Amino acid sequence: MKFTVSQSALMKALAVVAKGMGTNSTLPILSGIYVRAGEGTLEFQTNNLTISIRHLIPANVEEPGETVVSGKVLTSIVKTLPDAAVTFDGADRNLKISCDKSTFRLNTLNPADWAAFPELAPTRTIELPSDLLSRMVDKVYRVTSRETSRPILQGILLTVEDNTIRLVATDSFRLAVCDSSVEAAPGEAFRAIVPGTVFHDVLGMPSMTDTVQIGTTDSQVVFSFGNTTFVSRRIEGNFPDYKQLLPPTCATAVELDVEAFSAALKRVSVIALQNASVRFDIDADGGLVRLSASSPEQGESTETIACEVEGQSMAIALNYHYVFDCVNAVSEGSGMRLELQGSTQPGIFKSNGKVNYLYLLMPVRL
């Protein structure tokens, strides 16, 4: 096997497949990168038993062949090389890498032990704009659960129906829903539960194109874009029926300026070190919201902001870390509405725009 490729193209390819490398595996081959050279193309693969990634790039191939090399070592080497031509020459479980005045010799693994890339025939597929999808995933990704005991809550529910794309995530303490209009090909409604980290990682890849095709089988979800294919296990099970948590009306509604609200919350929460709750006292008659926090060790903080209030006066306490996740997901310059039913009922933040956003948060005891 012998080929030459530019350092920049090689570095980008390694960044694409890096997410599929095993990190703590007892099988050395899972922490490797499979490289196959043939007909002017290099194929890179990684596989950690949960996800598989394949990426193709053009190269000057003199002798076709295949090998498996340590992903960590190869990436570390390529990072240090200048942006110049890199030549690989491999034979008999050895790989020689040359660039400018640098030369490396690496021990390689047997490519015959590498698992074949899964060739799947998705039963349903849909093509979506990647930029819009990335913005939407960023809004709900933080709300996915990190608890492995309930895998379903680690996923993001993706549905596309009647030219509306919707993403939903929950960790049982809060719920995030965002939707947007999209021109999708007519057909059956598309529905899948995608692991949150996978969704986030795929859309952040440097090889991402303007659109991404998503397909599903009974147990897998497949992302295809440009010269990259990303296969992950699909989360199976029934996603929580989130619609029953959303009340049709509210007793109190507050229109908030996002920037002013965020700044006030940041100042008040400085005191809330031990107890992460901030109290919201809503004065309907005065059109005010008073934010306050207290700590036996640190003291107290309060700030009042003028708001447009509909309905009755009310008080509720919320975890300010979770509120900040909501505020950070809302676009700058847009308005935000807080709807309340009572001090023991969830608070609901809403923001409308190109992407409509809803964030439901369970209260903290007053």
mmCIF file of C-alpha atoms in Angstrom:
data_model
loop_
_atom_site.group_PDB
_atom_site.id
_atom_site.type_symbol
_atom_site.label_atom_id
_atom_site.label_comp_id
_atom_site.label_asym_id
_atom_site.label_seq_id
_atom_site.Cartn_x
_atom_site.Cartn_y
_atom_site.Cartn_z
ATOM 1 C CA MET A 1 0.000 0.000 0.000
ATOM 2 C CA LYS A 2 1.347 3.385 -0.975
ATOM 3 C CA PHE A 3 -0.393 6.745 -1.326
ATOM 4 C CA THR A 4 0.117 10.492 -0.930
ATOM 5 C CA VAL A 5 -2.383 12.973 0.505
ATOM 6 C CA SER A 6 -2.229 16.547 1.795
ATOM 7 C CA GLN A 7 -1.865 17.092 5.546
ATOM 8 C CA SER A 8 -4.941 19.360 5.699
ATOM 9 C CA ALA A 9 -7.215 16.853 3.942
ATOM 10 C CA LEU A 10 -5.864 14.051 6.129
ATOM 11 C CA MET A 11 -6.405 16.046 9.334
ATOM 12 C CA LYS A 12 -9.994 16.831 8.360
ATOM 13 C CA ALA A 13 -10.681 13.172 7.582
ATOM 14 C CA LEU A 14 -9.300 12.064 10.948
ATOM 15 C CA ALA A 15 -11.459 14.679 12.716
ATOM 16 C CA VAL A 16 -14.548 13.263 10.979
ATOM 17 C CA VAL A 17 -13.990 9.646 12.037
ATOM 18 C CA ALA A 18 -12.559 10.413 15.488
ATOM 19 C CA LYS A 19 -15.950 10.143 17.222
ATOM 20 C CA GLY A 20 -16.164 6.482 16.265
ATOM 21 C CA MET A 21 -12.939 5.405 17.946
ATOM 22 C CA GLY A 22 -13.175 3.350 21.099
ATOM 23 C CA THR A 23 -11.546 5.049 24.079
ATOM 24 C CA ASN A 24 -11.632 2.551 26.935
ATOM 25 C CA SER A 25 -12.006 -0.651 24.967
ATOM 26 C CA THR A 26 -10.131 -3.807 25.930
ATOM 27 C CA LEU A 27 -9.933 -4.616 22.205
ATOM 28 C CA PRO A 28 -7.037 -2.619 20.672
ATOM 29 C CA ILE A 29 -8.540 -2.779 17.190
ATOM 30 C CA LEU A 30 -11.551 -0.719 18.290
ATOM 31 C CA SER A 31 -9.270 2.212 19.093
ATOM 32 C CA GLY A 32 -7.797 2.008 15.617
ATOM 33 C CA ILE A 33 -8.634 3.581 12.255
ATOM 34 C CA TYR A 34 -9.134 1.368 9.247
ATOM 35 C CA VAL A 35 -7.540 2.839 6.098
ATOM 36 C CA ARG A 36 -8.097 1.460 2.608
ATOM 37 C CA ALA A 37 -6.463 2.919 -0.496
ATOM 38 C CA GLY A 38 -7.787 2.215 -3.952
ATOM 39 C CA GLU A 39 -8.562 3.910 -7.293
ATOM 40 C CA GLY A 40 -7.609 7.423 -6.268
ATOM 41 C CA THR A 41 -9.649 7.275 -3.049
ATOM 42 C CA LEU A 42 -8.856 6.816 0.614
ATOM 43 C CA GLU A 43 -11.489 5.260 2.842
ATOM 44 C CA PHE A 44 -11.350 5.790 6.605
ATOM 45 C CA GLN A 45 -13.476 3.810 9.073
ATOM 46 C CA THR A 46 -13.923 3.728 12.835
ATOM 47 C CA ASN A 47 -16.130 1.469 14.936
ATOM 48 C CA ASN A 48 -16.660 1.337 18.715
ATOM 49 C CA LEU A 49 -19.486 -1.260 18.651
ATOM 50 C CA THR A 50 -22.064 1.503 19.157
ATOM 51 C CA ILE A 51 -21.377 3.779 16.197
ATOM 52 C CA SER A 52 -19.601 3.251 12.878
ATOM 53 C CA ILE A 53 -18.247 6.075 10.705
ATOM 54 C CA ARG A 54 -16.968 5.947 7.129
ATOM 55 C CA HIS A 55 -15.418 8.866 5.248
ATOM 56 C CA LEU A 56 -13.869 9.067 1.773
ATOM 57 C CA ILE A 57 -11.329 11.549 0.372
ATOM 58 C CA PRO A 58 -9.387 11.732 -2.907
ATOM 59 C CA ALA A 59 -5.671 10.848 -2.862
ATOM 60 C CA ASN A 60 -2.816 9.908 -5.146
ATOM 61 C CA VAL A 61 -2.786 6.116 -4.758
ATOM 62 C CA GLU A 62 0.236 4.295 -6.208
ATOM 63 C CA GLU A 63 -0.408 0.886 -4.657
ATOM 64 C CA PRO A 64 -3.831 -0.156 -3.275
ATOM 65 C CA GLY A 65 -4.073 -1.803 0.112
ATOM 66 C CA GLU A 66 -5.527 -1.668 3.582
ATOM 67 C CA THR A 67 -4.326 -1.382 7.171
ATOM 68 C CA VAL A 68 -5.475 -0.586 10.718
ATOM 69 C CA VAL A 69 -3.420 1.915 12.703
ATOM 70 C CA SER A 70 -3.790 3.428 16.186
ATOM 71 C CA GLY A 71 -6.152 6.379 15.821
ATOM 72 C CA LYS A 72 -4.660 8.299 18.720
ATOM 73 C CA VAL A 73 -1.088 7.943 17.478
ATOM 74 C CA LEU A 74 -1.938 8.752 13.856
ATOM 75 C CA THR A 75 -3.908 11.851 14.836
ATOM 76 C CA SER A 76 -1.107 13.054 17.116
ATOM 77 C CA ILE A 77 1.416 12.667 14.299
ATOM 78 C CA VAL A 78 -0.674 14.407 11.632
ATOM 79 C CA LYS A 79 -1.419 17.344 13.950
ATOM 80 C CA THR A 80 2.295 18.127 14.227
ATOM 81 C CA LEU A 81 3.057 17.934 10.502
ATOM 82 C CA PRO A 82 3.279 20.982 8.221
ATOM 83 C CA ASP A 83 0.590 21.519 5.564
ATOM 84 C CA ALA A 84 2.426 19.526 2.914
ATOM 85 C CA ALA A 85 2.168 16.208 1.106
ATOM 86 C CA VAL A 86 2.156 13.170 3.404
ATOM 87 C CA THR A 87 3.247 9.810 1.993
ATOM 88 C CA PHE A 88 2.167 6.472 3.468
ATOM 89 C CA ASP A 89 3.997 3.285 2.573
ATOM 90 C CA GLY A 90 2.811 0.108 4.250
ATOM 91 C CA ALA A 91 3.751 -3.567 4.117
ATOM 92 C CA ASP A 92 3.969 -6.532 6.517
ATOM 93 C CA ARG A 93 2.223 -4.921 9.495
ATOM 94 C CA ASN A 94 4.430 -1.814 9.273
ATOM 95 C CA LEU A 95 3.488 1.657 8.098
ATOM 96 C CA LYS A 96 5.990 4.326 7.116
ATOM 97 C CA ILE A 97 4.784 7.944 7.165
ATOM 98 C CA SER A 98 6.887 10.654 5.509
ATOM 99 C CA CYS A 99 6.287 14.399 5.328
ATOM 100 C CA ASP A 100 8.897 17.011 4.499
ATOM 101 C CA LYS A 101 11.865 16.053 6.711
ATOM 102 C CA SER A 102 9.909 13.891 9.150
ATOM 103 C CA THR A 103 9.627 10.096 9.048
ATOM 104 C CA PHE A 104 7.648 7.742 11.300
ATOM 105 C CA ARG A 105 7.317 3.978 11.395
ATOM 106 C CA LEU A 106 4.223 2.561 13.044
ATOM 107 C CA ASN A 107 3.220 -0.962 13.969
ATOM 108 C CA THR A 108 -0.183 -1.797 12.509
ATOM 109 C CA LEU A 109 -2.968 -4.271 13.217
ATOM 110 C CA ASN A 110 -4.300 -6.960 10.909
ATOM 111 C CA PRO A 111 -7.057 -5.479 8.681
ATOM 112 C CA ALA A 112 -8.598 -8.953 8.387
ATOM 113 C CA ASP A 113 -9.752 -8.544 12.005
ATOM 114 C CA TRP A 114 -11.652 -5.352 11.179
ATOM 115 C CA ALA A 115 -15.455 -5.682 11.191
ATOM 116 C CA ALA A 116 -17.065 -4.880 7.846
ATOM 117 C CA PHE A 117 -18.895 -1.557 7.681
ATOM 118 C CA PRO A 118 -22.652 -2.140 8.150
ATOM 119 C CA GLU A 119 -24.436 -2.003 4.805
ATOM 120 C CA LEU A 120 -27.995 -1.079 5.710
ATOM 121 C CA ALA A 121 -31.144 -0.542 3.676
ATOM 122 C CA PRO A 122 -33.179 2.034 5.655
ATOM 123 C CA THR A 123 -36.918 1.476 5.609
ATOM 124 C CA ARG A 124 -37.569 5.216 5.907
ATOM 125 C CA THR A 125 -35.424 8.165 4.912
ATOM 126 C CA ILE A 126 -35.746 11.925 4.927
ATOM 127 C CA GLU A 127 -33.476 14.742 3.757
ATOM 128 C CA LEU A 128 -33.296 17.870 5.909
ATOM 129 C CA PRO A 129 -31.335 21.158 5.882
ATOM 130 C CA SER A 130 -28.360 20.613 8.160
ATOM 131 C CA ASP A 131 -28.022 24.232 9.345
ATOM 132 C CA LEU A 132 -31.614 24.386 10.593
ATOM 133 C CA LEU A 133 -31.359 20.931 12.145
ATOM 134 C CA SER A 134 -28.122 21.894 13.914
ATOM 135 C CA ARG A 135 -29.731 25.012 15.416
ATOM 136 C CA MET A 136 -32.661 22.961 16.649
ATOM 137 C CA VAL A 137 -30.497 20.214 18.162
ATOM 138 C CA ASP A 138 -28.459 22.841 20.024
ATOM 139 C CA LYS A 139 -31.677 24.085 21.644
ATOM 140 C CA VAL A 140 -32.731 20.693 23.045
ATOM 141 C CA TYR A 141 -29.455 18.767 23.388
ATOM 142 C CA ARG A 142 -28.686 20.046 26.905
ATOM 143 C CA VAL A 143 -31.997 18.681 28.184
ATOM 144 C CA THR A 144 -31.219 15.042 27.367
ATOM 145 C CA SER A 145 -30.540 12.892 30.416
ATOM 146 C CA ARG A 146 -27.046 11.711 31.335
ATOM 147 C CA GLU A 147 -28.465 8.808 33.351
ATOM 148 C CA THR A 148 -27.772 5.456 31.708
ATOM 149 C CA SER A 149 -30.550 3.772 33.709
ATOM 150 C CA ARG A 150 -33.206 5.281 31.402
ATOM 151 C CA PRO A 151 -31.783 5.170 27.856
ATOM 152 C CA ILE A 152 -34.967 6.583 26.324
ATOM 153 C CA LEU A 153 -34.316 9.917 28.089
ATOM 154 C CA GLN A 154 -30.833 10.093 26.531
ATOM 155 C CA GLY A 155 -32.468 10.436 23.145
ATOM 156 C CA ILE A 156 -33.980 13.247 21.091
ATOM 157 C CA LEU A 157 -37.342 12.532 19.489
ATOM 158 C CA LEU A 158 -37.305 13.634 15.839
ATOM 159 C CA THR A 159 -40.585 13.860 13.957
ATOM 160 C CA VAL A 160 -41.315 15.290 10.514
ATOM 161 C CA GLU A 161 -44.960 15.583 9.534
ATOM 162 C CA ASP A 162 -46.954 18.016 7.395
ATOM 163 C CA ASN A 163 -43.799 19.997 6.534
ATOM 164 C CA THR A 164 -43.044 20.559 10.220
ATOM 165 C CA ILE A 165 -39.887 19.272 11.864
ATOM 166 C CA ARG A 166 -39.993 18.857 15.648
ATOM 167 C CA LEU A 167 -37.365 17.861 18.204
ATOM 168 C CA VAL A 168 -38.207 16.898 21.793
ATOM 169 C CA ALA A 169 -35.927 16.087 24.741
ATOM 170 C CA THR A 170 -36.511 15.588 28.463
ATOM 171 C CA ASP A 171 -34.598 14.453 31.542
ATOM 172 C CA SER A 172 -37.797 14.196 33.669
ATOM 173 C CA PHE A 173 -37.032 17.521 35.435
ATOM 174 C CA ARG A 174 -37.484 19.645 32.318
ATOM 175 C CA LEU A 175 -38.722 19.368 28.767
ATOM 176 C CA ALA A 176 -37.592 21.151 25.604
ATOM 177 C CA VAL A 177 -39.596 21.220 22.376
ATOM 178 C CA CYS A 178 -38.702 23.097 19.211
ATOM 179 C CA ASP A 179 -40.277 23.035 15.786
ATOM 180 C CA SER A 180 -39.873 24.747 12.454
ATOM 181 C CA SER A 181 -41.323 24.647 8.964
ATOM 182 C CA VAL A 182 -39.397 22.611 6.436
ATOM 183 C CA GLU A 183 -40.078 21.564 2.856
ATOM 184 C CA ALA A 184 -40.011 17.790 3.100
ATOM 185 C CA ALA A 185 -40.869 15.317 0.385
ATOM 186 C CA PRO A 186 -44.459 14.086 0.715
ATOM 187 C CA GLY A 187 -44.880 10.672 2.217
ATOM 188 C CA GLU A 188 -45.376 8.974 5.541
ATOM 189 C CA ALA A 189 -44.567 10.811 8.750
ATOM 190 C CA PHE A 190 -40.975 10.284 9.872
ATOM 191 C CA ARG A 191 -40.263 9.458 13.517
ATOM 192 C CA ALA A 192 -37.095 8.311 15.286
ATOM 193 C CA ILE A 193 -35.432 8.555 18.695
ATOM 194 C CA VAL A 194 -31.788 9.468 18.106
ATOM 195 C CA PRO A 195 -29.139 9.415 20.869
ATOM 196 C CA GLY A 196 -28.589 13.051 21.855
ATOM 197 C CA THR A 197 -24.792 12.912 21.766
ATOM 198 C CA VAL A 198 -24.876 11.266 18.338
ATOM 199 C CA PHE A 199 -27.227 13.915 16.918
ATOM 200 C CA HIS A 200 -25.024 16.684 18.308
ATOM 201 C CA ASP A 201 -21.755 15.108 17.114
ATOM 202 C CA VAL A 202 -22.987 14.369 13.590
ATOM 203 C CA LEU A 203 -24.164 17.910 12.893
ATOM 204 C CA GLY A 204 -20.876 19.346 14.170
ATOM 205 C CA MET A 205 -18.695 17.323 11.807
ATOM 206 C CA PRO A 206 -16.349 19.297 9.531
ATOM 207 C CA SER A 207 -17.564 17.330 6.482
ATOM 208 C CA MET A 208 -21.224 18.317 6.987
ATOM 209 C CA THR A 209 -22.999 19.422 3.805
ATOM 210 C CA ASP A 210 -26.015 21.715 3.239
ATOM 211 C CA THR A 211 -28.387 18.793 3.666
ATOM 212 C CA VAL A 212 -28.212 15.534 5.586
ATOM 213 C CA GLN A 213 -30.144 12.375 4.823
ATOM 214 C CA ILE A 214 -31.431 10.447 7.835
ATOM 215 C CA GLY A 215 -32.592 6.861 7.478
ATOM 216 C CA THR A 216 -33.799 4.290 9.974
ATOM 217 C CA THR A 217 -33.934 0.520 10.218
ATOM 218 C CA ASP A 218 -35.429 -1.508 13.051
ATOM 219 C CA SER A 219 -32.358 -1.000 15.227
ATOM 220 C CA GLN A 220 -30.118 1.592 13.526
ATOM 221 C CA VAL A 221 -30.156 5.189 12.382
ATOM 222 C CA VAL A 222 -28.031 6.201 9.393
ATOM 223 C CA PHE A 223 -26.794 9.728 8.589
ATOM 224 C CA SER A 224 -25.486 10.276 5.065
ATOM 225 C CA PHE A 225 -23.928 13.520 3.817
ATOM 226 C CA GLY A 226 -21.284 14.153 1.176
ATOM 227 C CA ASN A 227 -18.648 11.414 1.435
ATOM 228 C CA THR A 228 -19.531 10.556 5.046
ATOM 229 C CA THR A 229 -21.764 7.822 6.450
ATOM 230 C CA PHE A 230 -22.508 7.673 10.188
ATOM 231 C CA VAL A 231 -24.349 4.664 11.628
ATOM 232 C CA SER A 232 -25.587 4.524 15.215
ATOM 233 C CA ARG A 233 -27.785 2.322 17.295
ATOM 234 C CA ARG A 234 -31.303 3.643 17.404
ATOM 235 C CA ILE A 235 -32.918 4.080 20.812
ATOM 236 C CA GLU A 236 -35.874 1.734 21.016
ATOM 237 C CA GLY A 237 -38.923 2.158 23.214
ATOM 238 C CA ASN A 238 -41.739 4.620 23.750
ATOM 239 C CA PHE A 239 -40.818 8.253 24.243
ATOM 240 C CA PRO A 240 -42.754 9.912 27.118
ATOM 241 C CA ASP A 241 -46.083 11.451 26.084
ATOM 242 C CA TYR A 242 -44.934 15.031 26.555
ATOM 243 C CA LYS A 243 -48.113 16.611 25.144
ATOM 244 C CA GLN A 244 -50.112 15.715 28.234
ATOM 245 C CA LEU A 245 -47.763 17.920 30.304
ATOM 246 C CA LEU A 246 -48.640 21.053 28.329
ATOM 247 C CA PRO A 247 -51.668 22.882 29.762
ATOM 248 C CA PRO A 248 -54.049 24.562 27.271
ATOM 249 C CA THR A 249 -54.190 27.802 29.269
ATOM 250 C CA CYS A 250 -52.263 29.601 32.007
ATOM 251 C CA ALA A 251 -53.122 31.698 35.075
ATOM 252 C CA THR A 252 -50.227 34.142 34.668
ATOM 253 C CA ALA A 253 -48.139 35.160 31.658
ATOM 254 C CA VAL A 254 -45.042 37.385 31.734
ATOM 255 C CA GLU A 255 -43.349 38.909 28.686
ATOM 256 C CA LEU A 256 -39.593 38.995 29.305
ATOM 257 C CA ASP A 257 -36.798 40.820 27.508
ATOM 258 C CA VAL A 258 -34.216 38.070 27.117
ATOM 259 C CA GLU A 259 -31.092 40.192 27.568
ATOM 260 C CA ALA A 260 -32.398 42.158 30.572
ATOM 261 C CA PHE A 261 -33.773 39.006 32.195
ATOM 262 C CA SER A 262 -30.540 37.073 31.636
ATOM 263 C CA ALA A 263 -28.414 39.869 33.122
ATOM 264 C CA ALA A 264 -30.656 40.194 36.189
ATOM 265 C CA LEU A 265 -30.730 36.443 36.757
ATOM 266 C CA LYS A 266 -26.948 36.282 36.494
ATOM 267 C CA ARG A 267 -26.530 38.949 39.195
ATOM 268 C CA VAL A 268 -29.103 37.483 41.581
ATOM 269 C CA SER A 269 -27.827 33.909 41.256
ATOM 270 C CA VAL A 270 -24.348 34.875 42.506
ATOM 271 C CA ILE A 271 -25.672 34.342 46.040
ATOM 272 C CA ALA A 272 -27.303 30.982 45.245
ATOM 273 C CA LEU A 273 -24.183 28.860 45.656
ATOM 274 C CA GLN A 274 -25.462 26.147 47.975
ATOM 275 C CA ASN A 275 -29.115 26.333 46.934
ATOM 276 C CA ALA A 276 -29.563 26.676 43.163
ATOM 277 C CA SER A 277 -33.085 28.106 43.367
ATOM 278 C CA VAL A 278 -34.139 31.628 42.457
ATOM 279 C CA ARG A 279 -37.553 32.914 43.524
ATOM 280 C CA PHE A 280 -39.785 34.732 41.029
ATOM 281 C CA ASP A 281 -42.358 37.059 42.647
ATOM 282 C CA ILE A 282 -44.691 38.328 39.920
ATOM 283 C CA ASP A 283 -46.646 41.500 40.639
ATOM 284 C CA ALA A 284 -49.471 41.684 38.120
ATOM 285 C CA ASP A 285 -50.719 45.088 39.303
ATOM 286 C CA GLY A 286 -47.308 46.743 39.234
ATOM 287 C CA GLY A 287 -46.073 44.965 36.091
ATOM 288 C CA LEU A 288 -42.958 43.758 37.895
ATOM 289 C CA VAL A 289 -41.003 40.568 38.448
ATOM 290 C CA ARG A 290 -38.816 40.410 41.534
ATOM 291 C CA LEU A 291 -35.970 37.902 41.423
ATOM 292 C CA SER A 292 -34.439 36.871 44.727
ATOM 293 C CA ALA A 293 -32.023 34.317 46.131
ATOM 294 C CA SER A 294 -30.771 33.594 49.632
ATOM 295 C CA SER A 295 -28.073 31.539 51.283
ATOM 296 C CA PRO A 296 -27.505 31.074 55.030
ATOM 297 C CA GLU A 297 -23.758 31.413 54.467
ATOM 298 C CA GLN A 298 -23.658 34.154 51.816
ATOM 299 C CA GLY A 299 -26.697 36.392 52.391
ATOM 300 C CA GLU A 300 -29.439 37.589 50.055
ATOM 301 C CA SER A 301 -29.852 39.205 46.638
ATOM 302 C CA THR A 302 -32.830 40.797 44.912
ATOM 303 C CA GLU A 303 -33.511 42.576 41.641
ATOM 304 C CA THR A 304 -36.713 43.898 40.102
ATOM 305 C CA ILE A 305 -37.399 44.096 36.388
ATOM 306 C CA ALA A 306 -40.349 45.747 34.665
ATOM 307 C CA CYS A 307 -42.438 43.356 32.561
ATOM 308 C CA GLU A 308 -45.790 43.087 30.896
ATOM 309 C CA VAL A 309 -47.874 40.757 33.071
ATOM 310 C CA GLU A 310 -51.210 39.139 32.232
ATOM 311 C CA GLY A 311 -53.334 37.380 34.834
ATOM 312 C CA GLN A 312 -52.809 37.165 38.585
ATOM 313 C CA SER A 313 -49.864 37.770 40.893
ATOM 314 C CA MET A 314 -47.887 34.649 41.711
ATOM 315 C CA ALA A 315 -44.632 33.314 43.147
ATOM 316 C CA ILE A 316 -42.551 30.363 41.995
ATOM 317 C CA ALA A 317 -38.998 29.116 42.594
ATOM 318 C CA LEU A 318 -36.891 27.617 39.770
ATOM 319 C CA ASN A 319 -33.436 26.088 39.437
ATOM 320 C CA TYR A 320 -31.432 28.920 37.896
ATOM 321 C CA HIS A 321 -28.994 26.550 36.137
ATOM 322 C CA TYR A 322 -31.904 25.106 34.193
ATOM 323 C CA VAL A 323 -33.301 28.572 33.499
ATOM 324 C CA PHE A 324 -29.949 29.638 32.034
ATOM 325 C CA ASP A 325 -30.018 26.633 29.696
ATOM 326 C CA CYS A 326 -33.337 27.930 28.429
ATOM 327 C CA VAL A 327 -32.152 31.543 28.089
ATOM 328 C CA ASN A 328 -29.024 30.456 26.202
ATOM 329 C CA ALA A 329 -31.145 28.487 23.747
ATOM 330 C CA VAL A 330 -33.273 31.515 22.833
ATOM 331 C CA SER A 331 -32.034 33.690 19.966
ATOM 332 C CA GLU A 332 -30.641 37.088 20.888
ATOM 333 C CA GLY A 333 -33.036 39.981 20.373
ATOM 334 C CA SER A 334 -36.116 37.775 20.566
ATOM 335 C CA GLY A 335 -38.752 37.931 23.249
ATOM 336 C CA MET A 336 -39.561 35.219 25.763
ATOM 337 C CA ARG A 337 -42.833 34.480 27.537
ATOM 338 C CA LEU A 338 -43.136 32.774 30.913
ATOM 339 C CA GLU A 339 -46.459 31.026 31.577
ATOM 340 C CA LEU A 340 -47.461 29.794 35.037
ATOM 341 C CA GLN A 341 -50.301 27.751 36.506
ATOM 342 C CA GLY A 342 -49.286 27.919 40.151
ATOM 343 C CA SER A 343 -46.305 27.777 42.504
ATOM 344 C CA THR A 344 -46.305 23.960 42.477
ATOM 345 C CA GLN A 345 -46.966 23.556 38.745
ATOM 346 C CA PRO A 346 -44.281 23.616 36.031
ATOM 347 C CA GLY A 347 -43.219 26.927 34.560
ATOM 348 C CA ILE A 348 -43.235 27.139 30.768
ATOM 349 C CA PHE A 349 -40.958 29.436 28.772
ATOM 350 C CA LYS A 350 -41.883 30.115 25.138
ATOM 351 C CA SER A 351 -40.121 31.888 22.289
ATOM 352 C CA ASN A 352 -41.385 32.171 18.717
ATOM 353 C CA GLY A 353 -39.460 32.808 15.519
ATOM 354 C CA LYS A 354 -37.961 30.811 12.660
ATOM 355 C CA VAL A 355 -37.629 28.083 15.272
ATOM 356 C CA ASN A 356 -40.402 27.974 17.877
ATOM 357 C CA TYR A 357 -39.115 26.954 21.291
ATOM 358 C CA LEU A 358 -40.876 25.692 24.426
ATOM 359 C CA TYR A 359 -39.120 24.862 27.683
ATOM 360 C CA LEU A 360 -41.010 23.327 30.606
ATOM 361 C CA LEU A 361 -39.347 23.334 34.008
ATOM 362 C CA MET A 362 -40.427 21.718 37.258
ATOM 363 C CA PRO A 363 -40.486 24.158 40.211
ATOM 364 C CA VAL A 364 -38.398 24.053 43.366
ATOM 365 C CA ARG A 365 -40.128 24.144 46.741
ATOM 366 C CA LEU A 366 -40.572 27.724 47.971
#
